[in-house]
Amino acid sequence: MVVRSRVRMTGRSVVNLLCFGNRAVSLLYGNSLRSLHTSICNSSSQPRAGFKPEKVAVVTKTTRYEFEQQRYRYAGLSEEDLKQLLAMKGSSYSGLLERHNIHTNNVEHIVKSLRKEGIEVRVVKRGEYDEEVVRWADAIISAGGDGTMLLVASKVLSKDKPVVGVNTDPERSEGHLCLPVRYTRAFPEALEKLCRGEFRWLWRQRIRLHLEGTGINPTPVDLHEQQLSLEQHNQAHRITTMDTQRRTGTLNESFSKPSLLPIRSLNEIFIGESLSSRASYYEISVDDGPWEKQKSSGLSICTGTGSKAWSYNINKLAEQAVEEVLRIGKSQTGLNIPLSRDFIEKVTDEYNESLVFSPDDRRLFYSVREPIVNRVFSSSRQRGFASKVCVRSRCWDACMVVDGGTSFEFNDGAIATVSMSEEDQLRTVLLEN
């Protein structure tokens, strides 16, 4: 969060909520209101025939137990040392091992179910997942949570290759992008429905990125397997920059032509300074409009899939804020606006639900986090829909992060063009609970 910004409800949010008055009156008199976001069921299609792939790659997450083991392996620690270190940090070794075993057992259940149907299976850890695995498989199963699903989806560039998410630890992982949790233990039933065609295809829109300008490095740093400190993160970017220079024989300050990055975003793109307390300085152009200089806590650009994730939490209003605005509206207008708990809850829910839109929607949704507005910097719109967003960095130590897992250096002079294309849709499965 930018330290120079006051933690308060923005003026734009106040205006938006006051404009919500007509809908609030409808709520008051009990009129039914149509949801602003499209139903997911309308964005999918029934397959004409069943689907049974010949080769399936199962990409598994790294459990916390595995992560802690890897973290201290190079220090030569024993398992007993690991137990003591975890206890010092307030973590339970037995608890981590139990969750690890639950995940492992569910992965084995998935693999056995696939092989029983005569399907060739290849189990791949997250760190081993690459383009070669994607080419080999007819379909890919993400065995983990939403983070694993986002990683799997990022490397699938063809809309004809299905990706299915299975939540392997439903008690600890939300799994919005995965099959309903009951199929974790009843995976053979899910396979039967796929073979019989008793499901729907859902083509989720994704974001593509073109990068150009000066001070760029198109080689990413993978954040999924590395819990990096800020210093380690910066060092990783410096290493990839030097590798690129040695390989190409060019300096990364030299001007580059627009380059399409070999990654797609299912949730969101975030652009901002690596140090969260430092203001992010950039210029933004929406749908080829005029460039606008902005300073903020960063910029988020999401898809319909991502509208339920970080973007939702950036823009949602709390009941406390809604109540305070309604009190001001009541005193300023003289309207008999009720301030009961039920009414405030209804208004809040309706407003927040309007922030969510369908995964197959072909629009981007951008959000400027805590914009700084003064005589130098402006923010004509704090959020909105767009077909294309261009961002020119004026930052010192910034990154462009894809789905929270892949980071690209994005410093002064770099230009990113964020857009969508029909060929980038992700083919996923909808099964009834």
Short mmCIF file of C-alpha atoms in Angstrom, two decimals:
data_model
loop_
_atom_site.label_atom_id
_atom_site.label_comp_id
_atom_site.label_asym_id
_atom_site.label_seq_id
_atom_site.Cartn_x
_atom_site.Cartn_y
_atom_site.Cartn_z
CA MET A 1 0.00 0.00 0.00
CA VAL A 2 1.40 3.44 -0.86
CA VAL A 3 2.28 5.21 2.38
CA ARG A 4 1.34 8.62 1.01
CA SER A 5 -2.24 7.54 0.37
CA ARG A 6 -4.79 7.84 3.14
CA VAL A 7 -6.68 4.64 3.87
CA ARG A 8 -10.16 5.82 3.07
CA MET A 9 -13.04 5.25 0.75
CA THR A 10 -12.21 6.92 -2.57
CA GLY A 11 -14.33 9.72 -3.98
CA ARG A 12 -15.04 7.59 -7.05
CA SER A 13 -16.43 4.82 -4.84
CA VAL A 14 -18.68 7.32 -3.05
CA VAL A 15 -20.04 8.61 -6.35
CA ASN A 16 -20.59 5.07 -7.61
CA LEU A 17 -22.47 4.13 -4.46
CA LEU A 18 -24.66 7.23 -4.54
CA CYS A 19 -25.45 6.45 -8.18
CA PHE A 20 -26.57 3.13 -6.81
CA GLY A 21 -29.59 4.94 -5.29
CA ASN A 22 -32.18 3.76 -7.83
CA ARG A 23 -31.22 0.17 -7.26
CA ALA A 24 -31.27 0.75 -3.51
CA VAL A 25 -34.86 1.99 -3.80
CA SER A 26 -35.70 -1.13 -5.77
CA LEU A 27 -34.28 -3.19 -2.95
CA LEU A 28 -36.32 -1.18 -0.48
CA TYR A 29 -39.59 -2.01 -2.25
CA GLY A 30 -38.63 -5.58 -2.98
CA ASN A 31 -38.37 -5.37 -6.78
CA SER A 32 -36.30 -8.14 -8.31
CA LEU A 33 -33.05 -6.98 -9.87
CA ARG A 34 -31.20 -8.64 -12.70
CA SER A 35 -27.60 -9.49 -11.92
CA LEU A 36 -25.04 -7.46 -13.83
CA HIS A 37 -22.80 -10.40 -14.55
CA THR A 38 -23.54 -13.13 -17.04
CA SER A 39 -24.40 -16.60 -15.81
CA ILE A 40 -21.59 -19.08 -16.26
CA CYS A 41 -24.06 -21.63 -17.60
CA ASN A 42 -24.74 -19.40 -20.58
CA SER A 43 -21.04 -19.21 -21.40
CA SER A 44 -20.54 -22.91 -21.91
CA SER A 45 -21.54 -25.50 -24.46
CA GLN A 46 -22.65 -29.11 -24.27
CA PRO A 47 -20.20 -31.45 -26.05
CA ARG A 48 -21.63 -33.44 -28.94
CA ALA A 49 -19.80 -36.56 -27.79
CA GLY A 50 -17.88 -37.84 -24.81
CA PHE A 51 -14.28 -36.91 -24.19
CA LYS A 52 -11.63 -39.54 -23.43
CA PRO A 53 -8.02 -38.46 -23.96
CA GLU A 54 -5.29 -41.00 -24.73
CA LYS A 55 -2.52 -39.20 -22.82
CA VAL A 56 -2.96 -37.09 -19.68
CA ALA A 57 -0.36 -35.10 -17.76
CA VAL A 58 -1.10 -34.73 -14.03
CA VAL A 59 0.69 -31.66 -12.67
CA THR A 60 0.96 -31.75 -8.87
CA LYS A 61 1.45 -28.89 -6.45
CA THR A 62 4.34 -28.52 -4.03
CA THR A 63 2.96 -29.09 -0.54
CA ARG A 64 4.12 -26.97 2.38
CA TYR A 65 5.86 -30.05 3.79
CA GLU A 66 7.82 -30.50 0.54
CA PHE A 67 8.62 -26.81 0.42
CA GLU A 68 10.06 -26.80 3.94
CA GLN A 69 12.12 -29.90 3.15
CA GLN A 70 13.54 -28.29 0.01
CA ARG A 71 14.19 -25.06 1.87
CA TYR A 72 16.48 -26.63 4.45
CA ARG A 73 17.87 -29.53 2.41
CA TYR A 74 20.92 -27.56 1.30
CA ALA A 75 21.75 -26.77 4.93
CA GLY A 76 22.09 -30.50 5.60
CA LEU A 77 19.33 -30.56 8.21
CA SER A 78 17.89 -33.83 9.41
CA GLU A 79 14.17 -34.55 9.68
CA GLU A 80 14.44 -34.02 13.44
CA ASP A 81 16.09 -30.62 12.87
CA LEU A 82 13.21 -29.72 10.57
CA LYS A 83 10.69 -30.62 13.27
CA GLN A 84 12.43 -28.34 15.76
CA LEU A 85 12.70 -25.44 13.31
CA LEU A 86 9.03 -25.68 12.42
CA ALA A 87 8.11 -25.75 16.11
CA MET A 88 10.17 -22.58 16.68
CA LYS A 89 8.16 -20.89 13.90
CA GLY A 90 4.86 -22.02 15.41
CA SER A 91 4.19 -24.59 12.68
CA SER A 92 3.21 -28.20 13.25
CA TYR A 93 5.41 -30.81 11.58
CA SER A 94 2.78 -33.52 12.05
CA GLY A 95 0.10 -31.21 10.66
CA LEU A 96 2.12 -30.43 7.53
CA LEU A 97 2.89 -34.11 7.03
CA GLU A 98 -0.81 -34.98 7.39
CA ARG A 99 -1.83 -32.43 4.71
CA HIS A 100 0.98 -33.70 2.47
CA ASN A 101 -0.27 -37.28 2.80
CA ILE A 102 -3.85 -36.21 2.01
CA HIS A 103 -2.66 -34.50 -1.17
CA THR A 104 -0.45 -37.46 -2.15
CA ASN A 105 -3.27 -39.98 -1.62
CA ASN A 106 -5.66 -37.93 -3.74
CA VAL A 107 -3.08 -37.67 -6.54
CA GLU A 108 -2.64 -41.45 -6.47
CA HIS A 109 -6.43 -41.83 -6.62
CA ILE A 110 -6.55 -39.65 -9.76
CA VAL A 111 -3.68 -41.50 -11.44
CA LYS A 112 -5.11 -44.97 -10.69
CA SER A 113 -8.54 -43.92 -11.98
CA LEU A 114 -7.04 -42.69 -15.26
CA ARG A 115 -4.91 -45.79 -15.80
CA LYS A 116 -7.87 -48.05 -15.04
CA GLU A 117 -9.58 -46.47 -18.07
CA GLY A 118 -6.56 -47.29 -20.24
CA ILE A 119 -5.28 -43.71 -20.32
CA GLU A 120 -1.53 -43.14 -20.43
CA VAL A 121 -0.53 -40.92 -17.49
CA ARG A 122 2.51 -38.80 -16.81
CA VAL A 123 2.86 -37.30 -13.29
CA VAL A 124 4.81 -34.05 -13.24
CA LYS A 125 5.85 -31.82 -10.34
CA ARG A 126 5.26 -28.10 -10.72
CA GLY A 127 8.95 -27.40 -11.17
CA GLU A 128 9.18 -29.94 -14.02
CA TYR A 129 6.16 -28.64 -15.92
CA ASP A 130 7.17 -27.13 -19.26
CA GLU A 131 6.18 -26.76 -22.92
CA GLU A 132 7.33 -30.30 -23.73
CA VAL A 133 4.82 -31.73 -21.23
CA VAL A 134 2.07 -29.58 -22.75
CA ARG A 135 2.86 -30.84 -26.26
CA TRP A 136 2.89 -34.49 -25.10
CA ALA A 137 -0.51 -34.45 -23.37
CA ASP A 138 -3.98 -34.57 -24.91
CA ALA A 139 -5.33 -33.06 -21.69
CA ILE A 140 -3.80 -31.73 -18.50
CA ILE A 141 -5.05 -32.22 -14.95
CA SER A 142 -4.02 -29.72 -12.31
CA ALA A 143 -3.74 -31.60 -9.00
CA GLY A 144 -3.62 -28.99 -6.28
CA GLY A 145 -5.51 -25.74 -5.78
CA ASP A 146 -6.14 -22.56 -7.74
CA GLY A 147 -2.43 -21.63 -7.75
CA THR A 148 -1.51 -24.87 -9.47
CA MET A 149 -4.36 -24.40 -11.94
CA LEU A 150 -3.08 -20.91 -12.82
CA LEU A 151 0.43 -22.26 -13.40
CA VAL A 152 -0.84 -25.10 -15.60
CA ALA A 153 -3.03 -22.76 -17.65
CA SER A 154 -0.24 -20.20 -18.20
CA LYS A 155 1.75 -22.56 -20.45
CA VAL A 156 -1.19 -23.94 -22.47
CA LEU A 157 -1.35 -21.69 -25.52
CA SER A 158 -3.84 -23.73 -27.58
CA LYS A 159 -7.57 -23.42 -26.94
CA ASP A 160 -8.06 -27.01 -28.11
CA LYS A 161 -6.19 -28.59 -25.18
CA PRO A 162 -8.48 -29.13 -22.15
CA VAL A 163 -7.33 -28.30 -18.63
CA VAL A 164 -9.13 -29.80 -15.63
CA GLY A 165 -8.50 -28.73 -12.04
CA VAL A 166 -8.86 -31.17 -9.13
CA ASN A 167 -8.63 -29.83 -5.58
CA THR A 168 -6.40 -32.31 -3.74
CA ASP A 169 -6.86 -30.72 -0.29
CA PRO A 170 -10.39 -29.28 -0.15
CA GLU A 171 -10.24 -28.56 3.59
CA ARG A 172 -7.35 -26.11 3.14
CA SER A 173 -7.83 -24.89 -0.43
CA GLU A 174 -10.80 -23.00 -1.89
CA GLY A 175 -10.41 -24.35 -5.42
CA HIS A 176 -12.66 -21.92 -7.33
CA LEU A 177 -11.12 -23.08 -10.61
CA CYS A 178 -11.36 -26.79 -9.82
CA LEU A 179 -14.10 -29.40 -10.14
CA PRO A 180 -16.64 -29.53 -7.30
CA VAL A 181 -14.86 -30.94 -4.24
CA ARG A 182 -16.87 -34.16 -4.10
CA TYR A 183 -15.08 -35.32 -7.29
CA THR A 184 -11.76 -35.27 -5.42
CA ARG A 185 -12.72 -38.56 -3.78
CA ALA A 186 -15.11 -39.63 -6.54
CA PHE A 187 -12.84 -39.01 -9.52
CA PRO A 188 -13.96 -42.17 -11.37
CA GLU A 189 -17.45 -40.67 -11.50
CA ALA A 190 -16.02 -37.50 -13.06
CA LEU A 191 -14.24 -39.62 -15.67
CA GLU A 192 -17.45 -41.49 -16.49
CA LYS A 193 -19.28 -38.21 -17.04
CA LEU A 194 -16.51 -36.99 -19.33
CA CYS A 195 -16.66 -40.20 -21.36
CA ARG A 196 -20.46 -39.98 -21.64
CA GLY A 197 -20.45 -36.30 -22.53
CA GLU A 198 -22.32 -35.31 -19.36
CA PHE A 199 -20.50 -32.02 -18.89
CA ARG A 200 -20.07 -28.61 -20.47
CA TRP A 201 -17.08 -26.96 -22.04
CA LEU A 202 -16.26 -23.53 -20.64
CA TRP A 203 -13.88 -21.43 -22.73
CA ARG A 204 -12.32 -18.95 -20.35
CA GLN A 205 -10.94 -15.77 -21.87
CA ARG A 206 -7.30 -14.99 -21.14
CA ILE A 207 -4.92 -12.05 -21.38
CA ARG A 208 -2.01 -11.82 -23.82
CA LEU A 209 0.95 -9.48 -23.38
CA HIS A 210 3.13 -7.60 -25.86
CA LEU A 211 6.29 -6.07 -24.42
CA GLU A 212 8.47 -3.42 -26.06
CA GLY A 213 10.61 -0.36 -25.35
CA THR A 214 13.79 0.14 -23.33
CA GLY A 215 14.90 -1.31 -20.02
CA ILE A 216 13.01 -4.58 -20.54
CA ASN A 217 13.89 -8.21 -20.07
CA PRO A 218 11.42 -10.71 -21.61
CA THR A 219 12.90 -13.58 -19.57
CA PRO A 220 10.58 -14.25 -16.61
CA VAL A 221 11.30 -15.17 -13.01
CA ASP A 222 9.13 -18.04 -11.77
CA LEU A 223 7.67 -17.17 -8.38
CA HIS A 224 5.67 -20.39 -7.93
CA GLU A 225 8.49 -22.53 -6.60
CA GLN A 226 10.49 -19.70 -5.04
CA GLN A 227 9.32 -17.80 -1.98
CA LEU A 228 11.70 -14.95 -2.71
CA SER A 229 12.59 -11.98 -0.55
CA LEU A 230 12.69 -8.61 -2.30
CA GLU A 231 16.49 -8.77 -2.53
CA GLN A 232 16.39 -12.33 -3.93
CA HIS A 233 13.68 -11.32 -6.40
CA ASN A 234 15.77 -8.41 -7.69
CA GLN A 235 18.85 -10.63 -7.93
CA ALA A 236 16.91 -13.22 -9.95
CA HIS A 237 15.89 -10.51 -12.43
CA ARG A 238 19.50 -9.29 -12.69
CA ILE A 239 20.70 -12.82 -13.42
CA THR A 240 18.12 -13.38 -16.16
CA THR A 241 18.99 -9.99 -17.66
CA MET A 242 22.71 -10.87 -17.83
CA ASP A 243 21.89 -14.29 -19.31
CA THR A 244 19.80 -12.63 -22.01
CA GLN A 245 22.57 -10.16 -22.82
CA ARG A 246 25.18 -12.93 -23.10
CA ARG A 247 22.87 -15.05 -25.27
CA THR A 248 21.82 -12.26 -27.65
CA GLY A 249 24.91 -10.07 -27.49
CA THR A 250 22.75 -7.00 -26.88
CA LEU A 251 22.15 -4.62 -24.02
CA ASN A 252 18.69 -4.66 -22.53
CA GLU A 253 18.61 -0.86 -22.71
CA SER A 254 18.42 -1.10 -26.50
CA PHE A 255 15.07 -0.50 -28.09
CA SER A 256 13.06 -3.60 -28.88
CA LYS A 257 10.16 -4.26 -31.21
CA PRO A 258 6.82 -5.43 -29.75
CA SER A 259 7.20 -9.03 -28.66
CA LEU A 260 4.34 -11.39 -27.74
CA LEU A 261 5.28 -13.11 -24.49
CA PRO A 262 4.86 -16.92 -24.44
CA ILE A 263 2.50 -16.86 -21.48
CA ARG A 264 -1.23 -16.26 -20.99
CA SER A 265 -2.98 -14.90 -17.92
CA LEU A 266 -6.14 -16.59 -16.66
CA ASN A 267 -6.73 -14.30 -13.66
CA GLU A 268 -4.91 -10.98 -13.78
CA ILE A 269 -1.84 -8.94 -14.61
CA PHE A 270 -0.39 -6.70 -11.91
CA ILE A 271 2.04 -3.87 -12.62
CA GLY A 272 3.77 -2.03 -9.82
CA GLU A 273 6.92 -1.35 -7.82
CA SER A 274 8.46 -4.38 -6.13
CA LEU A 275 8.54 -2.50 -2.82
CA SER A 276 4.87 -2.13 -1.92
CA SER A 277 5.34 1.05 0.14
CA ARG A 278 6.78 2.88 -2.88
CA ALA A 279 4.39 4.64 -5.25
CA SER A 280 4.23 3.18 -8.77
CA TYR A 281 4.71 5.81 -11.50
CA TYR A 282 3.50 5.00 -15.01
CA GLU A 283 1.46 6.25 -17.96
CA ILE A 284 -1.71 4.50 -19.08
CA SER A 285 -3.78 4.54 -22.27
CA VAL A 286 -7.16 2.78 -22.42
CA ASP A 287 -8.50 1.66 -25.82
CA ASP A 288 -6.01 3.85 -27.71
CA GLY A 289 -7.11 6.92 -25.77
CA PRO A 290 -4.80 9.69 -24.56
CA TRP A 291 -1.93 8.81 -22.24
CA GLU A 292 -2.43 9.74 -18.60
CA LYS A 293 0.33 9.99 -15.98
CA GLN A 294 -0.54 8.21 -12.76
CA LYS A 295 0.92 7.40 -9.39
CA SER A 296 -0.73 4.67 -7.37
CA SER A 297 -0.21 1.45 -5.45
CA GLY A 298 -0.15 -0.37 -8.77
CA LEU A 299 -2.42 -1.41 -11.61
CA SER A 300 -4.45 -4.62 -11.88
CA ILE A 301 -5.97 -5.85 -15.17
CA CYS A 302 -8.16 -8.93 -14.91
CA THR A 303 -10.37 -11.33 -16.88
CA GLY A 304 -13.87 -12.51 -16.02
CA THR A 305 -12.28 -15.48 -14.27
CA GLY A 306 -10.09 -13.13 -12.24
CA SER A 307 -12.99 -10.83 -11.36
CA LYS A 308 -13.76 -13.15 -8.44
CA ALA A 309 -10.19 -12.99 -7.15
CA TRP A 310 -7.82 -10.09 -6.38
CA SER A 311 -9.76 -7.58 -8.49
CA TYR A 312 -12.88 -8.26 -6.43
CA ASN A 313 -11.05 -7.59 -3.18
CA ILE A 314 -9.48 -4.41 -4.55
CA ASN A 315 -12.85 -2.92 -5.46
CA LYS A 316 -15.39 -4.36 -3.02
CA LEU A 317 -17.05 -2.20 -0.38
CA ALA A 318 -17.49 -3.12 3.27
CA GLU A 319 -20.87 -2.79 5.00
CA GLN A 320 -19.39 -0.14 7.28
CA ALA A 321 -18.50 2.09 4.30
CA VAL A 322 -21.93 1.52 2.68
CA GLU A 323 -23.72 2.46 5.90
CA GLU A 324 -21.70 5.68 6.28
CA VAL A 325 -22.39 6.73 2.67
CA LEU A 326 -26.10 5.95 2.99
CA ARG A 327 -26.25 8.09 6.14
CA ILE A 328 -24.69 10.99 4.25
CA GLY A 329 -27.05 10.42 1.32
CA LYS A 330 -30.03 10.39 3.66
CA SER A 331 -29.00 13.62 5.39
CA GLN A 332 -28.18 15.40 2.11
CA THR A 333 -31.30 14.37 0.16
CA GLY A 334 -33.92 14.01 2.86
CA LEU A 335 -34.95 10.64 1.39
CA ASN A 336 -36.34 8.07 3.78
CA ILE A 337 -33.50 5.59 3.24
CA PRO A 338 -33.64 2.78 5.80
CA LEU A 339 -30.43 1.99 7.66
CA SER A 340 -31.36 -1.43 8.95
CA ARG A 341 -28.72 -4.15 8.97
CA ASP A 342 -30.64 -6.22 6.38
CA PHE A 343 -30.95 -3.30 3.97
CA ILE A 344 -27.28 -2.33 4.27
CA GLU A 345 -26.31 -5.95 3.68
CA LYS A 346 -28.50 -6.15 0.55
CA VAL A 347 -27.05 -2.94 -0.89
CA THR A 348 -23.50 -4.06 -0.15
CA ASP A 349 -24.01 -7.49 -1.70
CA GLU A 350 -25.63 -6.06 -4.83
CA TYR A 351 -22.82 -3.58 -5.33
CA ASN A 352 -20.08 -6.16 -4.79
CA GLU A 353 -21.76 -8.74 -7.01
CA SER A 354 -21.77 -6.21 -9.85
CA LEU A 355 -17.96 -6.41 -9.86
CA VAL A 356 -18.04 -10.03 -11.05
CA PHE A 357 -18.48 -10.89 -14.72
CA SER A 358 -18.50 -14.05 -16.82
CA PRO A 359 -15.28 -16.01 -17.55
CA ASP A 360 -16.06 -15.96 -21.28
CA ASP A 361 -16.52 -12.15 -21.39
CA ARG A 362 -14.16 -10.66 -23.99
CA ARG A 363 -13.45 -7.52 -21.99
CA LEU A 364 -10.61 -6.61 -19.67
CA PHE A 365 -11.32 -4.96 -16.32
CA TYR A 366 -8.65 -2.60 -15.01
CA SER A 367 -8.33 -1.26 -11.45
CA VAL A 368 -6.04 1.52 -10.26
CA ARG A 369 -5.12 0.80 -6.65
CA GLU A 370 -5.23 3.87 -4.40
CA PRO A 371 -4.49 6.53 -7.04
CA ILE A 372 -2.68 9.68 -5.94
CA VAL A 373 -4.61 12.67 -7.28
CA ASN A 374 -3.17 16.19 -7.16
CA ARG A 375 -2.33 19.02 -9.57
CA VAL A 376 0.33 16.86 -11.29
CA PHE A 377 -1.21 13.39 -11.33
CA SER A 378 -4.77 12.43 -12.15
CA SER A 379 -6.98 9.37 -12.38
CA SER A 380 -9.91 10.06 -14.69
CA ARG A 381 -11.28 6.57 -14.05
CA GLN A 382 -10.23 4.39 -11.16
CA ARG A 383 -11.61 1.27 -12.82
CA GLY A 384 -13.51 0.16 -15.91
CA PHE A 385 -13.86 -2.23 -18.82
CA ALA A 386 -11.58 -2.07 -21.85
CA SER A 387 -10.53 -4.01 -24.94
CA LYS A 388 -6.91 -2.90 -24.73
CA VAL A 389 -4.75 -1.26 -22.07
CA CYS A 390 -1.26 0.12 -22.74
CA VAL A 391 1.10 0.93 -19.86
CA ARG A 392 4.44 2.77 -20.08
CA SER A 393 6.61 2.31 -17.01
CA ARG A 394 8.24 5.24 -15.21
CA CYS A 395 9.19 3.03 -12.28
CA TRP A 396 12.62 2.33 -10.77
CA ASP A 397 12.25 -1.25 -9.65
CA ALA A 398 8.94 -2.57 -10.97
CA CYS A 399 7.55 -5.87 -12.13
CA MET A 400 4.72 -7.10 -14.28
CA VAL A 401 3.37 -10.20 -12.55
CA VAL A 402 1.18 -12.76 -14.33
CA ASP A 403 -1.32 -14.60 -12.11
CA GLY A 404 0.84 -14.05 -9.05
CA GLY A 405 3.39 -16.58 -10.28
CA THR A 406 5.51 -15.23 -13.15
CA SER A 407 7.36 -11.94 -12.91
CA PHE A 408 8.78 -9.78 -15.72
CA GLU A 409 11.07 -6.81 -15.17
CA PHE A 410 9.13 -3.65 -16.04
CA ASN A 411 11.16 -0.51 -15.49
CA ASP A 412 11.42 2.99 -16.96
CA GLY A 413 10.85 2.90 -20.73
CA ALA A 414 9.16 -0.48 -20.90
CA ILE A 415 5.76 -0.59 -22.61
CA ALA A 416 3.19 -3.34 -22.15
CA THR A 417 0.13 -3.82 -24.34
CA VAL A 418 -2.54 -5.88 -22.60
CA SER A 419 -5.30 -7.38 -24.74
CA MET A 420 -7.35 -10.49 -25.53
CA SER A 421 -7.63 -12.80 -28.52
CA GLU A 422 -10.11 -15.54 -29.38
CA GLU A 423 -7.26 -17.97 -30.00
CA ASP A 424 -6.10 -17.63 -26.38
CA GLN A 425 -9.24 -19.04 -24.75
CA LEU A 426 -8.66 -21.80 -22.21
CA ARG A 427 -10.79 -24.94 -22.60
CA THR A 428 -12.06 -26.09 -19.20
CA VAL A 429 -14.75 -28.44 -17.91
CA LEU A 430 -17.96 -27.74 -16.01
CA LEU A 431 -19.43 -30.64 -14.05
CA GLU A 432 -22.57 -30.44 -11.96
CA ASN A 433 -22.07 -31.03 -8.26
#
